[in-house]
mmCIF file of C-alpha atoms in Angstrom:
data_model
loop_
_atom_site.group_PDB
_atom_site.id
_atom_site.type_symbol
_atom_site.label_atom_id
_atom_site.label_comp_id
_atom_site.label_asym_id
_atom_site.label_seq_id
_atom_site.Cartn_x
_atom_site.Cartn_y
_atom_site.Cartn_z
ATOM 1 C CA UNK A 16 19.043 -3.966 -22.501
ATOM 2 C CA UNK A 17 19.328 -2.812 -26.011
ATOM 3 C CA UNK A 18 22.783 -1.905 -27.382
ATOM 4 C CA UNK A 19 23.106 0.622 -30.275
ATOM 5 C CA UNK A 20 25.880 -1.675 -31.725
ATOM 6 C CA UNK A 21 23.752 -4.642 -32.525
ATOM 7 C CA UNK A 22 22.680 -5.047 -36.256
ATOM 8 C CA UNK A 23 19.524 -3.056 -36.979
ATOM 9 C CA UNK A 24 19.827 -1.065 -33.868
ATOM 10 C CA UNK A 25 20.775 2.343 -35.498
ATOM 11 C CA UNK A 26 17.420 4.217 -36.211
ATOM 12 C CA UNK A 27 16.922 4.866 -32.522
ATOM 13 C CA UNK A 28 20.493 5.498 -31.605
ATOM 14 C CA UNK A 29 19.991 9.231 -31.728
ATOM 15 C CA UNK A 30 17.882 9.029 -28.401
ATOM 16 C CA UNK A 31 20.716 7.489 -26.718
ATOM 17 C CA UNK A 32 23.358 9.857 -28.036
ATOM 18 C CA UNK A 33 21.154 12.780 -26.999
ATOM 19 C CA UNK A 34 20.382 11.269 -23.413
ATOM 20 C CA UNK A 35 23.979 9.892 -22.655
ATOM 21 C CA UNK A 36 26.044 12.498 -24.303
ATOM 22 C CA UNK A 37 24.515 15.941 -24.610
ATOM 23 C CA UNK A 38 21.298 16.859 -22.736
ATOM 24 C CA UNK A 39 21.702 19.530 -25.579
ATOM 25 C CA UNK A 40 19.673 22.698 -25.519
ATOM 26 C CA UNK A 41 16.676 23.310 -27.683
ATOM 27 C CA UNK A 42 15.825 19.756 -27.045
ATOM 28 C CA UNK A 43 12.208 18.431 -26.149
ATOM 29 C CA UNK A 44 11.691 14.995 -25.458
ATOM 30 C CA UNK A 45 8.626 13.365 -23.654
ATOM 31 C CA UNK A 46 8.311 9.644 -22.879
ATOM 32 C CA UNK A 47 5.202 7.863 -21.378
ATOM 33 C CA UNK A 48 4.938 4.340 -20.425
ATOM 34 C CA UNK A 49 1.619 2.921 -19.938
ATOM 35 C CA UNK A 50 1.876 -0.569 -17.979
ATOM 36 C CA UNK A 51 -1.113 -2.772 -18.077
ATOM 37 C CA UNK A 52 -2.055 -5.313 -15.151
ATOM 38 C CA UNK A 53 -0.271 -8.276 -16.987
ATOM 39 C CA UNK A 54 2.969 -6.452 -17.727
ATOM 40 C CA UNK A 55 2.094 -5.502 -21.390
ATOM 41 C CA UNK A 56 1.859 -1.946 -22.378
ATOM 42 C CA UNK A 57 2.502 0.984 -24.559
ATOM 43 C CA UNK A 58 5.665 3.263 -24.671
ATOM 44 C CA UNK A 59 5.521 6.667 -26.453
ATOM 45 C CA UNK A 60 8.030 9.119 -27.157
ATOM 46 C CA UNK A 61 7.956 12.765 -28.793
ATOM 47 C CA UNK A 62 11.196 14.269 -29.748
ATOM 48 C CA UNK A 63 11.452 17.717 -31.248
ATOM 49 C CA UNK A 64 14.925 18.914 -31.907
ATOM 50 C CA UNK A 65 16.567 21.857 -34.180
ATOM 51 C CA UNK A 66 18.486 20.727 -36.992
ATOM 52 C CA UNK A 67 21.458 22.561 -35.603
ATOM 53 C CA UNK A 68 21.413 20.251 -32.545
ATOM 54 C CA UNK A 69 21.161 17.123 -34.662
ATOM 55 C CA UNK A 70 24.201 18.308 -36.491
ATOM 56 C CA UNK A 71 26.012 19.222 -33.065
ATOM 57 C CA UNK A 72 25.318 15.439 -32.033
ATOM 58 C CA UNK A 73 26.630 14.274 -35.227
ATOM 59 C CA UNK A 74 30.057 16.141 -34.720
ATOM 60 C CA UNK A 75 30.262 15.140 -30.976
ATOM 61 C CA UNK A 76 29.953 11.449 -31.868
ATOM 62 C CA UNK A 77 33.408 9.398 -32.116
ATOM 63 C CA UNK A 78 32.188 7.880 -35.310
ATOM 64 C CA UNK A 79 30.712 10.754 -37.303
ATOM 65 C CA UNK A 80 29.694 8.893 -40.456
ATOM 66 C CA UNK A 81 27.665 6.215 -38.335
ATOM 67 C CA UNK A 82 26.114 9.052 -36.298
ATOM 68 C CA UNK A 83 24.868 10.867 -39.447
ATOM 69 C CA UNK A 84 22.871 7.809 -40.033
ATOM 70 C CA UNK A 85 21.729 7.244 -36.857
ATOM 71 C CA UNK A 86 20.440 10.788 -36.323
ATOM 72 C CA UNK A 87 18.405 10.823 -39.284
ATOM 73 C CA UNK A 88 17.054 7.482 -39.248
ATOM 74 C CA UNK A 89 14.818 8.023 -36.353
ATOM 75 C CA UNK A 90 12.452 9.881 -38.677
ATOM 76 C CA UNK A 91 12.155 7.071 -40.955
ATOM 77 C CA UNK A 92 9.090 4.819 -40.329
ATOM 78 C CA UNK A 93 10.402 1.388 -41.768
ATOM 79 C CA UNK A 94 13.749 1.567 -39.845
ATOM 80 C CA UNK A 95 12.182 2.428 -36.568
ATOM 81 C CA UNK A 96 9.491 -0.291 -37.211
ATOM 82 C CA UNK A 97 12.203 -2.867 -37.876
ATOM 83 C CA UNK A 98 14.351 -1.877 -34.815
ATOM 84 C CA UNK A 99 11.588 -2.103 -32.585
ATOM 85 C CA UNK A 100 10.376 -5.438 -34.024
ATOM 86 C CA UNK A 101 13.984 -6.783 -33.242
ATOM 87 C CA UNK A 102 13.548 -5.739 -29.629
ATOM 88 C CA UNK A 103 10.115 -7.370 -29.345
ATOM 89 C CA UNK A 104 8.017 -4.424 -29.733
ATOM 90 C CA UNK A 105 5.200 -3.421 -32.437
ATOM 91 C CA UNK A 106 5.406 -0.068 -33.742
ATOM 92 C CA UNK A 107 1.774 1.391 -33.377
ATOM 93 C CA UNK A 108 2.256 4.956 -35.072
ATOM 94 C CA UNK A 109 5.268 7.288 -36.360
ATOM 95 C CA UNK A 110 4.483 10.848 -37.309
ATOM 96 C CA UNK A 111 7.045 13.212 -38.481
ATOM 97 C CA UNK A 112 7.209 17.022 -39.153
ATOM 98 C CA UNK A 113 9.807 19.437 -40.299
ATOM 99 C CA UNK A 114 9.458 23.372 -40.379
ATOM 100 C CA UNK A 115 11.451 26.424 -39.687
ATOM 101 C CA UNK A 116 14.903 24.194 -38.958
ATOM 102 C CA UNK A 117 12.984 22.077 -36.452
ATOM 103 C CA UNK A 118 12.279 18.248 -36.570
ATOM 104 C CA UNK A 119 9.680 16.482 -34.620
ATOM 105 C CA UNK A 120 8.753 12.654 -34.515
ATOM 106 C CA UNK A 121 6.196 11.266 -32.365
ATOM 107 C CA UNK A 122 6.462 7.094 -31.978
ATOM 108 C CA UNK A 123 4.189 4.827 -30.254
ATOM 109 C CA UNK A 124 4.865 1.142 -29.815
ATOM 110 C CA UNK A 125 3.349 -1.850 -28.019
ATOM 111 C CA UNK A 126 5.047 -4.050 -25.796
ATOM 112 C CA UNK A 127 3.740 -7.803 -25.164
ATOM 113 C CA UNK A 128 5.590 -8.404 -22.043
ATOM 114 C CA UNK A 129 7.521 -6.346 -19.429
ATOM 115 C CA UNK A 130 10.749 -8.222 -20.759
ATOM 116 C CA UNK A 131 10.235 -6.332 -24.111
ATOM 117 C CA UNK A 132 9.989 -3.181 -22.311
ATOM 118 C CA UNK A 133 13.515 -4.034 -20.945
ATOM 119 C CA UNK A 134 14.767 -4.275 -24.301
ATOM 120 C CA UNK A 135 13.051 -1.347 -25.901
ATOM 121 C CA UNK A 136 15.622 1.331 -27.275
ATOM 122 C CA UNK A 137 12.996 4.173 -26.880
ATOM 123 C CA UNK A 138 14.259 5.054 -23.500
ATOM 124 C CA UNK A 139 17.980 4.847 -24.819
ATOM 125 C CA UNK A 140 20.410 2.049 -25.100
ATOM 126 C CA UNK A 141 21.753 2.228 -21.484
ATOM 127 C CA UNK A 142 18.255 2.475 -19.964
ATOM 128 C CA UNK A 143 17.252 -0.248 -17.198
ATOM 129 C CA UNK A 144 13.702 -0.898 -16.121
ATOM 130 C CA UNK A 145 12.986 -2.853 -13.015
ATOM 131 C CA UNK A 146 9.467 -4.272 -12.079
ATOM 132 C CA UNK A 147 9.643 -5.605 -8.582
ATOM 133 C CA UNK A 148 7.650 -6.125 -5.441
ATOM 134 C CA UNK A 149 6.943 -3.353 -3.409
ATOM 135 C CA UNK A 150 7.614 -2.718 0.274
ATOM 136 C CA UNK A 151 4.062 -3.900 1.497
ATOM 137 C CA UNK A 152 1.979 -7.224 0.071
ATOM 138 C CA UNK A 153 -0.047 -6.254 -2.804
ATOM 139 C CA UNK A 154 2.273 -3.466 -4.051
ATOM 140 C CA UNK A 155 4.776 -3.258 -6.875
ATOM 141 C CA UNK A 156 7.458 -1.018 -7.562
ATOM 142 C CA UNK A 157 8.532 0.394 -11.131
ATOM 143 C CA UNK A 158 12.007 1.877 -11.653
ATOM 144 C CA UNK A 159 13.639 3.435 -14.717
ATOM 145 C CA UNK A 160 17.353 4.045 -14.722
ATOM 146 C CA UNK A 161 17.845 6.103 -17.906
ATOM 147 C CA UNK A 162 21.658 5.655 -17.821
ATOM 148 C CA UNK A 163 21.601 2.610 -15.728
ATOM 149 C CA UNK A 164 21.695 1.736 -12.171
ATOM 150 C CA UNK A 165 25.599 1.717 -11.866
ATOM 151 C CA UNK A 166 25.580 5.344 -13.568
ATOM 152 C CA UNK A 167 22.921 6.635 -11.005
ATOM 153 C CA UNK A 168 24.963 5.156 -7.956
ATOM 154 C CA UNK A 169 27.946 6.924 -9.319
ATOM 155 C CA UNK A 170 26.191 9.982 -9.995
ATOM 156 C CA UNK A 171 24.593 10.176 -6.461
ATOM 157 C CA UNK A 172 27.973 9.612 -4.757
ATOM 158 C CA UNK A 173 29.742 12.321 -6.684
ATOM 159 C CA UNK A 174 27.084 14.772 -6.053
ATOM 160 C CA UNK A 175 27.229 14.208 -2.399
ATOM 161 C CA UNK A 176 31.101 14.363 -2.680
ATOM 162 C CA UNK A 177 30.733 17.814 -4.580
ATOM 163 C CA UNK A 178 28.705 19.350 -1.530
ATOM 164 C CA UNK A 179 32.005 19.440 0.655
ATOM 165 C CA UNK A 180 34.602 19.898 -2.198
ATOM 166 C CA UNK A 181 35.485 23.179 -4.059
ATOM 167 C CA UNK A 182 36.576 21.968 -7.487
ATOM 168 C CA UNK A 183 37.186 24.780 -9.658
ATOM 169 C CA UNK A 184 37.361 22.524 -12.655
ATOM 170 C CA UNK A 185 33.882 20.970 -12.188
ATOM 171 C CA UNK A 186 32.641 24.525 -11.602
ATOM 172 C CA UNK A 187 33.899 25.598 -14.730
ATOM 173 C CA UNK A 188 32.486 22.722 -16.740
ATOM 174 C CA UNK A 189 29.230 23.212 -15.081
ATOM 175 C CA UNK A 190 29.143 26.979 -16.134
ATOM 176 C CA UNK A 191 29.871 25.934 -19.653
ATOM 177 C CA UNK A 192 27.357 23.277 -19.900
ATOM 178 C CA UNK A 193 24.702 25.667 -18.232
ATOM 179 C CA UNK A 194 24.921 27.834 -21.378
ATOM 180 C CA UNK A 195 24.248 24.880 -23.434
ATOM 181 C CA UNK A 196 20.991 24.011 -21.873
ATOM 182 C CA UNK A 197 18.713 26.684 -23.067
ATOM 183 C CA UNK A 198 15.421 25.111 -24.247
ATOM 184 C CA UNK A 199 15.891 21.725 -22.400
ATOM 185 C CA UNK A 200 12.670 20.150 -21.631
ATOM 186 C CA UNK A 201 12.568 16.311 -20.487
ATOM 187 C CA UNK A 202 9.560 14.582 -19.528
ATOM 188 C CA UNK A 203 9.275 11.017 -18.146
ATOM 189 C CA UNK A 204 5.608 9.711 -17.275
ATOM 190 C CA UNK A 205 4.693 6.262 -15.838
ATOM 191 C CA UNK A 206 0.966 5.065 -16.076
ATOM 192 C CA UNK A 207 0.469 2.066 -14.035
ATOM 193 C CA UNK A 208 -2.290 -0.362 -13.219
ATOM 194 C CA UNK A 209 -3.041 0.571 -9.558
ATOM 195 C CA UNK A 210 -3.335 3.579 -7.608
ATOM 196 C CA UNK A 211 -0.065 5.656 -7.084
ATOM 197 C CA UNK A 212 1.324 5.288 -3.318
ATOM 198 C CA UNK A 213 4.633 6.502 -3.317
ATOM 199 C CA UNK A 214 7.119 8.075 -5.886
ATOM 200 C CA UNK A 215 10.484 9.584 -6.015
ATOM 201 C CA UNK A 216 11.156 13.246 -5.204
ATOM 202 C CA UNK A 217 12.051 14.122 -8.707
ATOM 203 C CA UNK A 218 8.491 13.040 -9.850
ATOM 204 C CA UNK A 219 4.966 14.309 -9.222
ATOM 205 C CA UNK A 220 1.736 12.433 -8.834
ATOM 206 C CA UNK A 221 -0.265 13.984 -11.818
ATOM 207 C CA UNK A 222 -3.203 11.383 -11.563
ATOM 208 C CA UNK A 223 -4.641 8.641 -9.321
ATOM 209 C CA UNK A 224 -2.520 6.186 -11.568
ATOM 210 C CA UNK A 225 0.137 8.393 -12.967
ATOM 211 C CA UNK A 226 3.520 10.111 -12.015
ATOM 212 C CA UNK A 227 5.577 12.518 -14.285
ATOM 213 C CA UNK A 228 9.162 13.947 -13.871
ATOM 214 C CA UNK A 229 10.208 16.899 -15.918
ATOM 215 C CA UNK A 230 13.738 18.326 -16.376
ATOM 216 C CA UNK A 231 13.979 21.843 -17.480
ATOM 217 C CA UNK A 232 17.205 23.991 -18.011
ATOM 218 C CA UNK A 233 16.131 26.441 -15.111
ATOM 219 C CA UNK A 234 15.965 23.629 -12.665
ATOM 220 C CA UNK A 235 19.862 23.010 -13.091
ATOM 221 C CA UNK A 236 21.516 25.773 -10.986
ATOM 222 C CA UNK A 237 24.267 23.815 -9.317
ATOM 223 C CA UNK A 238 26.835 21.199 -10.611
ATOM 224 C CA UNK A 239 25.314 18.758 -8.069
ATOM 225 C CA UNK A 240 21.871 19.387 -10.175
ATOM 226 C CA UNK A 241 23.574 18.720 -13.387
ATOM 227 C CA UNK A 242 25.298 15.518 -12.062
ATOM 228 C CA UNK A 243 22.064 14.046 -10.488
ATOM 229 C CA UNK A 244 20.214 14.860 -13.865
ATOM 230 C CA UNK A 245 22.521 13.492 -16.003
ATOM 231 C CA UNK A 246 22.017 9.933 -14.462
ATOM 232 C CA UNK A 247 18.623 9.980 -12.628
ATOM 233 C CA UNK A 248 16.328 7.201 -11.161
ATOM 234 C CA UNK A 249 12.455 7.333 -11.547
ATOM 235 C CA UNK A 250 10.616 5.236 -9.183
ATOM 236 C CA UNK A 251 7.007 4.572 -8.382
ATOM 237 C CA UNK A 252 5.297 2.175 -5.773
ATOM 238 C CA UNK A 253 1.462 1.501 -6.634
ATOM 239 C CA UNK A 254 -1.208 -0.869 -5.393
ATOM 240 C CA UNK A 255 -0.911 -4.026 -7.612
ATOM 241 C CA UNK A 256 -3.825 -5.777 -5.965
ATOM 242 C CA UNK A 257 -5.554 -8.039 -8.694
ATOM 243 C CA UNK A 258 -2.651 -7.560 -11.051
ATOM 244 C CA UNK A 259 -0.441 -10.231 -12.630
ATOM 245 C CA UNK A 260 3.050 -8.700 -13.057
ATOM 246 C CA UNK A 261 6.046 -10.387 -13.464
ATOM 247 C CA UNK A 262 7.754 -8.994 -10.218
ATOM 248 C CA UNK A 263 11.380 -9.528 -9.844
#
C-alpha cells in the first residue's frame, strides 16, 4: 500500500487528502479499474475540483507548506509519471484543463501485475485492494477498501451503534458536514475479465462485466450514511473461468 510520506510520493497526495479528510463539496472524482485475466490492467482517474476547494484542503492539512506542493503537483505530468513508476505503474496519459476557477486532470496508468495495483497511489494512500477466490469454484472476488479494511470495519460498527444512540454531538457534526457536501460526486467502477455474479449493495451492475458505485451529496441523509461513505467497501464476485489471476 502506498504512503504519501515516501520520497517521490507527493504528486498524488491530493487524492488521499480529498478522500481521507474532506469529502469536500464541489468535488468530482471518477476512478475505473479494468482488470485483465492475468491480473494486469489499467487504472484511470478523473478529478474535477474548484480552486477554492484545493485551497481548503491545503489549509486543512497539518503541514500546509507541503500540502500546497502536493495539491498542485497532481496537475504536473512529469511528477505524476515518476510517482507511478516508483509504484510499478506506467503513465499512459495525463491531460489537464483549467477554466472558470475549476481544474480537471485525467490520468490513465497501466499496471503489469495486481501487486502493482495494490501499490498504486491513484486510489489514495490508504486504499487496500484484495483479489481472492470467490465462494464457488471458478469464481474470483475483487475488493477495494478506499480507507483500508480496518477503517471499514470500524465505520460499520460505529454506524450500527449510532442507530440505537442519540448522540447530539454526532448529529451537530453531521449537519455541519452536510452543508459542505454540495457538488460531491464520486464514482468507482470495476471492469472484470468474467461475467459479474454478485456485488455489494453500494454498487450497481452497469454491464455484463462491469459494476459501478456512485456517491453523491443527496445520498447522505443521516449521520450513519456519512460514516459508512467515509470508509466504504466495494466488492464484486465474477466468473473467473479461464483466468490466470493471482488469487489470495
